[in-house]
């Protein structure tokens, strides 16, 4: 046998996959932003969002209004991901200009910084824990606990997870939960919720006064209905999907929750772009300091992140996610009722 043959017979050692804290530490190399890239995405998205809203004023025919209205909604989604990354400290840290832009945007989209950061940080620290409260997420309890709830509690629980509640996120989540409810509970801490509500309905009233019902629908209501509906469903499907696992506090682990309880939501390139790669959600939960434009890079280079449970926006997968109502510990999976 030749030397070449001997050299070819080399057994490769199996790759050791990192877990727990080691995995989180290994992800830190991707949690470094490119400042110029962060500003480019922020400012270009903001400009296109403003132009899209101006395009909805083309009232000579409903078709261009509808087109720009849909595009406005999609750009709200994209800028929301940028806003989300900023509040995580993933991009534009310590920039006063960025802070002003994000503060105004948060109020504009009915997700002021105080309420969004409080609930979303809670979500990251409690992802995949069974909870009937649903702070920063949708409530989820075990089958056994569900049947111990009163009829009124069951109704409230199922209503919170109902498809209409999710897709009507503009009203249910952003207007009432984020703002009205927060303002009632703690007006001193959530004064910006009052500002958001007053500004939102004042602009709506002015658009209706000067442009009529058609202008109100295309230039204001439809973009928010679309954006908040998409955002609410994306957030739901990222943590409520066939194959997701949940645990009680004593069995909970941050890294395991990111890998096993957070989906990789596979989308086409256009939707990936408009959603700022938020479909790579398991990567985001491993390290929320990774900028949205580096999530794919982290997944491509880290073997531990390359075998997540996936879902898609195909109607079949959407229905499968929406059917899930409670956690069945005996089966180790989410089930319907």
Short mmCIF file of C-alpha atoms in Angstrom, two decimals:
data_model
loop_
_atom_site.label_atom_id
_atom_site.label_comp_id
_atom_site.label_asym_id
_atom_site.label_seq_id
_atom_site.Cartn_x
_atom_site.Cartn_y
_atom_site.Cartn_z
CA UNK A 1 0.00 0.00 0.00
CA UNK A 2 1.44 3.39 -1.00
CA UNK A 3 2.19 6.30 1.31
CA UNK A 4 -0.76 8.19 -0.18
CA UNK A 5 -3.06 5.33 0.74
CA UNK A 6 -1.75 5.30 4.31
CA UNK A 7 -2.26 9.03 4.62
CA UNK A 8 -5.81 8.76 3.34
CA UNK A 9 -6.77 6.29 6.07
CA UNK A 10 -7.13 8.83 8.84
CA UNK A 11 -10.11 8.64 11.12
CA UNK A 12 -11.59 12.02 11.81
CA UNK A 13 -12.48 12.67 15.43
CA UNK A 14 -16.17 13.54 15.92
CA UNK A 15 -16.83 17.25 16.42
CA UNK A 16 -17.70 18.02 20.02
CA UNK A 17 -20.76 20.27 20.15
CA UNK A 18 -20.73 22.99 22.75
CA UNK A 19 -23.58 23.31 25.23
CA UNK A 20 -24.67 25.62 28.03
CA UNK A 21 -22.36 28.45 29.00
CA UNK A 22 -19.66 27.27 26.59
CA UNK A 23 -22.05 27.72 23.68
CA UNK A 24 -23.07 31.19 24.85
CA UNK A 25 -19.43 32.21 25.28
CA UNK A 26 -18.57 30.91 21.80
CA UNK A 27 -21.33 33.07 20.32
CA UNK A 28 -19.77 36.27 21.67
CA UNK A 29 -17.49 36.63 18.63
CA UNK A 30 -20.60 37.44 16.58
CA UNK A 31 -21.97 39.92 19.14
CA UNK A 32 -19.88 42.72 17.64
CA UNK A 33 -21.57 45.27 15.41
CA UNK A 34 -20.27 46.99 12.32
CA UNK A 35 -21.18 50.58 13.27
CA UNK A 36 -21.36 51.80 9.68
CA UNK A 37 -23.57 48.87 8.71
CA UNK A 38 -25.86 49.50 11.69
CA UNK A 39 -26.31 53.14 10.70
CA UNK A 40 -26.80 52.24 7.04
CA UNK A 41 -29.63 49.82 7.82
CA UNK A 42 -31.18 52.20 10.33
CA UNK A 43 -31.19 55.32 8.16
CA UNK A 44 -32.02 53.61 4.85
CA UNK A 45 -34.94 51.73 6.42
CA UNK A 46 -36.19 54.94 8.01
CA UNK A 47 -36.04 56.80 4.68
CA UNK A 48 -37.86 54.01 2.82
CA UNK A 49 -40.49 53.85 5.58
CA UNK A 50 -41.17 57.60 5.27
CA UNK A 51 -41.32 57.37 1.45
CA UNK A 52 -43.70 54.43 1.61
CA UNK A 53 -46.04 56.36 3.93
CA UNK A 54 -45.91 59.35 1.56
CA UNK A 55 -46.76 56.96 -1.29
CA UNK A 56 -50.05 56.08 0.38
CA UNK A 57 -51.17 59.65 -0.32
CA UNK A 58 -51.34 58.92 -4.07
CA UNK A 59 -55.12 58.92 -4.14
CA UNK A 60 -55.71 58.94 -7.93
CA UNK A 61 -56.29 55.16 -7.76
CA UNK A 62 -56.64 52.63 -4.97
CA UNK A 63 -54.02 50.23 -6.43
CA UNK A 64 -50.90 52.36 -5.72
CA UNK A 65 -52.35 53.28 -2.34
CA UNK A 66 -52.74 49.60 -1.49
CA UNK A 67 -49.22 48.82 -2.73
CA UNK A 68 -47.58 51.56 -0.67
CA UNK A 69 -49.77 50.73 2.32
CA UNK A 70 -48.54 47.12 2.31
CA UNK A 71 -44.94 48.23 1.78
CA UNK A 72 -45.30 50.68 4.69
CA UNK A 73 -46.42 47.83 6.92
CA UNK A 74 -43.46 45.70 5.88
CA UNK A 75 -41.01 48.54 6.55
CA UNK A 76 -42.55 49.03 10.00
CA UNK A 77 -41.73 45.37 10.65
CA UNK A 78 -38.14 45.84 9.45
CA UNK A 79 -37.53 48.96 11.50
CA UNK A 80 -39.12 47.28 14.52
CA UNK A 81 -36.43 44.59 14.33
CA UNK A 82 -33.79 47.34 14.27
CA UNK A 83 -35.52 49.01 17.25
CA UNK A 84 -35.64 45.63 19.00
CA UNK A 85 -31.89 45.12 18.44
CA UNK A 86 -31.12 48.62 19.71
CA UNK A 87 -32.97 47.99 22.97
CA UNK A 88 -31.06 44.74 23.37
CA UNK A 89 -27.80 46.71 23.09
CA UNK A 90 -26.85 44.84 19.91
CA UNK A 91 -26.44 47.98 17.78
CA UNK A 92 -25.74 51.71 18.14
CA UNK A 93 -24.97 51.61 21.84
CA UNK A 94 -24.36 54.98 23.55
CA UNK A 95 -25.57 56.96 20.53
CA UNK A 96 -27.77 59.89 21.58
CA UNK A 97 -29.00 60.35 18.00
CA UNK A 98 -30.00 56.69 17.81
CA UNK A 99 -31.71 56.96 21.18
CA UNK A 100 -33.86 59.85 19.96
CA UNK A 101 -34.75 58.02 16.75
CA UNK A 102 -35.67 54.82 18.61
CA UNK A 103 -37.64 56.64 21.30
CA UNK A 104 -39.76 58.40 18.67
CA UNK A 105 -40.20 55.20 16.68
CA UNK A 106 -41.28 53.25 19.76
CA UNK A 107 -43.98 55.81 20.48
CA UNK A 108 -44.96 55.91 16.79
CA UNK A 109 -45.56 52.13 16.61
CA UNK A 110 -47.30 51.93 20.01
CA UNK A 111 -44.39 50.07 21.63
CA UNK A 112 -42.76 52.66 23.93
CA UNK A 113 -39.33 51.80 25.27
CA UNK A 114 -40.40 51.38 28.90
CA UNK A 115 -43.05 48.73 28.28
CA UNK A 116 -41.30 46.94 25.42
CA UNK A 117 -37.95 46.59 27.19
CA UNK A 118 -39.50 45.47 30.48
CA UNK A 119 -41.69 42.78 28.94
CA UNK A 120 -39.18 41.65 26.33
CA UNK A 121 -36.30 41.34 28.77
CA UNK A 122 -38.62 39.27 30.97
CA UNK A 123 -39.38 37.07 27.98
CA UNK A 124 -35.69 36.39 27.31
CA UNK A 125 -35.06 35.44 30.93
CA UNK A 126 -38.11 33.17 31.07
CA UNK A 127 -38.37 31.78 27.55
CA UNK A 128 -40.11 28.36 27.53
CA UNK A 129 -41.11 28.44 31.20
CA UNK A 130 -44.70 27.40 31.77
CA UNK A 131 -46.72 30.45 32.78
CA UNK A 132 -50.33 31.50 32.90
CA UNK A 133 -49.31 35.16 33.09
CA UNK A 134 -47.72 35.35 29.67
CA UNK A 135 -45.65 38.45 30.50
CA UNK A 136 -43.73 39.32 27.35
CA UNK A 137 -45.13 36.23 25.64
CA UNK A 138 -48.28 34.19 25.16
CA UNK A 139 -49.47 32.26 28.24
CA UNK A 140 -48.90 28.51 28.32
CA UNK A 141 -49.82 26.05 31.06
CA UNK A 142 -49.84 22.27 31.34
CA UNK A 143 -52.94 20.32 30.39
CA UNK A 144 -53.49 19.39 34.04
CA UNK A 145 -53.27 22.98 35.24
CA UNK A 146 -55.59 24.16 32.46
CA UNK A 147 -58.37 21.88 33.70
CA UNK A 148 -57.88 23.19 37.23
CA UNK A 149 -58.56 26.75 36.09
CA UNK A 150 -61.97 28.29 36.60
CA UNK A 151 -64.22 28.67 33.56
CA UNK A 152 -63.46 32.39 33.51
CA UNK A 153 -59.70 31.76 33.65
CA UNK A 154 -59.95 29.18 30.87
CA UNK A 155 -61.81 31.65 28.69
CA UNK A 156 -59.18 34.36 29.27
CA UNK A 157 -56.35 31.88 28.62
CA UNK A 158 -57.81 30.57 25.36
CA UNK A 159 -58.77 34.08 24.26
CA UNK A 160 -55.13 35.20 24.67
CA UNK A 161 -54.00 32.36 22.38
CA UNK A 162 -56.83 32.65 19.85
CA UNK A 163 -55.82 33.30 16.21
CA UNK A 164 -58.01 36.41 16.08
CA UNK A 165 -56.23 37.80 19.15
CA UNK A 166 -52.85 37.14 17.54
CA UNK A 167 -53.57 38.52 14.07
CA UNK A 168 -55.45 41.50 15.54
CA UNK A 169 -52.28 42.40 17.43
CA UNK A 170 -52.68 46.05 16.43
CA UNK A 171 -55.64 46.33 18.81
CA UNK A 172 -55.17 43.46 21.28
CA UNK A 173 -51.43 43.63 21.89
CA UNK A 174 -50.17 47.07 20.88
CA UNK A 175 -53.09 49.34 21.79
CA UNK A 176 -54.60 47.56 24.79
CA UNK A 177 -51.88 45.38 26.30
CA UNK A 178 -48.81 47.55 25.73
CA UNK A 179 -50.48 50.90 26.31
CA UNK A 180 -53.96 51.00 27.82
CA UNK A 181 -53.30 48.19 30.29
CA UNK A 182 -49.82 49.46 31.21
CA UNK A 183 -51.10 52.98 31.67
CA UNK A 184 -53.91 51.83 33.98
CA UNK A 185 -51.56 49.67 36.07
CA UNK A 186 -48.74 52.18 36.41
CA UNK A 187 -49.34 55.64 34.88
CA UNK A 188 -46.19 57.10 36.45
CA UNK A 189 -43.90 54.43 34.97
CA UNK A 190 -45.61 54.32 31.59
CA UNK A 191 -46.31 57.96 30.78
CA UNK A 192 -44.95 57.31 27.29
CA UNK A 193 -47.89 54.95 26.70
CA UNK A 194 -50.20 57.95 27.12
CA UNK A 195 -48.07 59.94 24.68
CA UNK A 196 -48.20 57.04 22.19
CA UNK A 197 -51.97 56.71 22.40
CA UNK A 198 -52.67 60.44 22.15
CA UNK A 199 -50.27 60.86 19.22
CA UNK A 200 -51.58 57.80 17.39
CA UNK A 201 -55.24 58.77 17.56
CA UNK A 202 -54.54 62.44 16.93
CA UNK A 203 -52.75 61.62 13.68
CA UNK A 204 -55.55 59.22 12.74
CA UNK A 205 -58.11 61.94 13.38
CA UNK A 206 -56.21 64.50 11.29
CA UNK A 207 -55.83 62.07 8.38
CA UNK A 208 -59.56 61.34 8.48
CA UNK A 209 -60.44 65.05 8.73
CA UNK A 210 -58.34 66.10 5.74
CA UNK A 211 -58.42 62.93 3.62
CA UNK A 212 -61.53 61.00 4.53
CA UNK A 213 -62.10 57.32 5.28
CA UNK A 214 -60.04 56.04 2.35
CA UNK A 215 -56.96 58.01 3.42
CA UNK A 216 -57.40 56.86 7.01
CA UNK A 217 -57.52 53.21 5.91
CA UNK A 218 -54.64 53.21 3.40
CA UNK A 219 -52.34 55.76 5.05
CA UNK A 220 -52.75 54.75 8.68
CA UNK A 221 -54.85 51.75 9.66
CA UNK A 222 -53.76 49.15 7.09
CA UNK A 223 -49.98 49.60 7.59
CA UNK A 224 -50.34 49.14 11.35
CA UNK A 225 -52.85 46.29 11.09
CA UNK A 226 -50.50 44.47 8.72
CA UNK A 227 -47.27 45.21 10.59
CA UNK A 228 -48.59 44.39 14.04
CA UNK A 229 -50.42 41.31 12.78
CA UNK A 230 -47.24 39.97 11.17
CA UNK A 231 -45.16 40.86 14.23
CA UNK A 232 -47.60 39.23 16.64
CA UNK A 233 -47.71 35.99 14.65
CA UNK A 234 -43.93 35.86 14.18
CA UNK A 235 -43.48 36.22 17.92
CA UNK A 236 -46.07 33.50 18.55
CA UNK A 237 -44.61 31.01 16.04
CA UNK A 238 -41.07 31.52 17.31
CA UNK A 239 -42.06 29.89 20.61
CA UNK A 240 -45.27 27.98 19.89
CA UNK A 241 -44.58 25.35 17.27
CA UNK A 242 -44.65 21.53 16.96
CA UNK A 243 -41.51 20.21 18.64
CA UNK A 244 -41.04 23.06 21.12
CA UNK A 245 -40.24 21.98 24.67
CA UNK A 246 -41.21 23.70 27.90
CA UNK A 247 -40.12 23.26 31.52
CA UNK A 248 -40.87 24.22 35.08
CA UNK A 249 -38.43 26.61 36.79
CA UNK A 250 -36.34 23.89 38.43
CA UNK A 251 -35.65 22.15 35.10
CA UNK A 252 -35.09 25.27 33.04
CA UNK A 253 -31.81 26.13 31.30
CA UNK A 254 -31.18 29.28 29.24
CA UNK A 255 -29.19 27.67 26.41
CA UNK A 256 -31.50 24.67 26.16
CA UNK A 257 -34.48 27.01 25.99
CA UNK A 258 -32.87 28.86 23.08
CA UNK A 259 -32.11 25.70 21.11
CA UNK A 260 -35.09 23.49 21.96
CA UNK A 261 -37.86 26.01 22.58
CA UNK A 262 -37.19 28.59 19.89
CA UNK A 263 -37.83 27.98 16.21
CA UNK A 264 -35.90 28.65 13.06
CA UNK A 265 -38.68 30.26 11.03
CA UNK A 266 -37.71 29.56 7.42
CA UNK A 267 -38.79 32.34 5.04
CA UNK A 268 -38.07 33.36 1.47
CA UNK A 269 -35.33 35.98 0.88
CA UNK A 270 -37.83 38.86 0.57
CA UNK A 271 -39.51 38.13 3.90
CA UNK A 272 -36.13 37.45 5.52
CA UNK A 273 -35.10 40.94 4.43
CA UNK A 274 -38.27 42.65 5.61
CA UNK A 275 -38.19 40.79 8.94
CA UNK A 276 -34.51 41.53 9.56
CA UNK A 277 -33.53 37.84 9.81
CA UNK A 278 -35.71 37.48 12.91
CA UNK A 279 -36.52 33.98 11.69
CA UNK A 280 -33.08 32.96 12.97
CA UNK A 281 -34.65 33.29 16.36
CA UNK A 282 -32.85 30.44 18.10
CA UNK A 283 -29.57 32.23 17.33
CA UNK A 284 -30.95 35.47 18.74
CA UNK A 285 -31.96 33.71 21.97
CA UNK A 286 -28.50 32.19 22.41
CA UNK A 287 -27.07 35.70 22.40
CA UNK A 288 -29.34 38.73 22.03
CA UNK A 289 -26.31 40.98 21.49
CA UNK A 290 -25.74 39.51 18.01
CA UNK A 291 -26.88 42.15 15.46
CA UNK A 292 -29.68 41.02 13.15
CA UNK A 293 -27.37 41.19 10.14
CA UNK A 294 -24.96 38.66 11.74
CA UNK A 295 -27.49 36.01 12.81
CA UNK A 296 -27.15 33.98 9.60
CA UNK A 297 -23.36 34.20 9.82
CA UNK A 298 -23.44 32.81 13.37
CA UNK A 299 -25.71 29.94 12.36
CA UNK A 300 -23.59 29.10 9.31
CA UNK A 301 -20.40 28.90 11.37
CA UNK A 302 -21.63 27.27 14.59
CA UNK A 303 -22.56 23.58 14.20
CA UNK A 304 -24.57 23.71 17.44
CA UNK A 305 -27.05 26.10 15.80
CA UNK A 306 -27.53 24.20 12.55
CA UNK A 307 -30.18 21.63 13.53
CA UNK A 308 -33.05 23.66 15.02
CA UNK A 309 -36.70 22.76 14.83
CA UNK A 310 -38.16 24.69 11.92
CA UNK A 311 -41.49 26.13 10.92
CA UNK A 312 -42.55 28.25 7.95
CA UNK A 313 -45.21 30.73 6.86
CA UNK A 314 -46.91 28.06 4.74
CA UNK A 315 -50.63 27.91 5.69
CA UNK A 316 -50.19 24.29 6.78
CA UNK A 317 -47.50 25.23 9.29
CA UNK A 318 -49.39 28.33 10.44
CA UNK A 319 -52.45 26.20 11.24
CA UNK A 320 -50.26 23.60 13.00
CA UNK A 321 -48.81 26.30 15.27
CA UNK A 322 -52.15 27.92 16.01
CA UNK A 323 -53.72 24.60 17.05
CA UNK A 324 -51.33 24.25 20.00
CA UNK A 325 -53.00 25.20 23.28
CA UNK A 326 -51.38 23.47 26.29
CA UNK A 327 -48.26 21.59 27.34
CA UNK A 328 -48.62 17.83 27.82
CA UNK A 329 -45.78 16.68 30.15
CA UNK A 330 -46.60 13.00 29.55
CA UNK A 331 -46.06 13.36 25.80
CA UNK A 332 -43.36 16.02 26.16
CA UNK A 333 -45.01 18.25 23.59
CA UNK A 334 -47.57 20.99 23.03
CA UNK A 335 -51.02 19.74 22.12
CA UNK A 336 -54.49 21.04 21.29
CA UNK A 337 -57.59 20.53 23.37
#
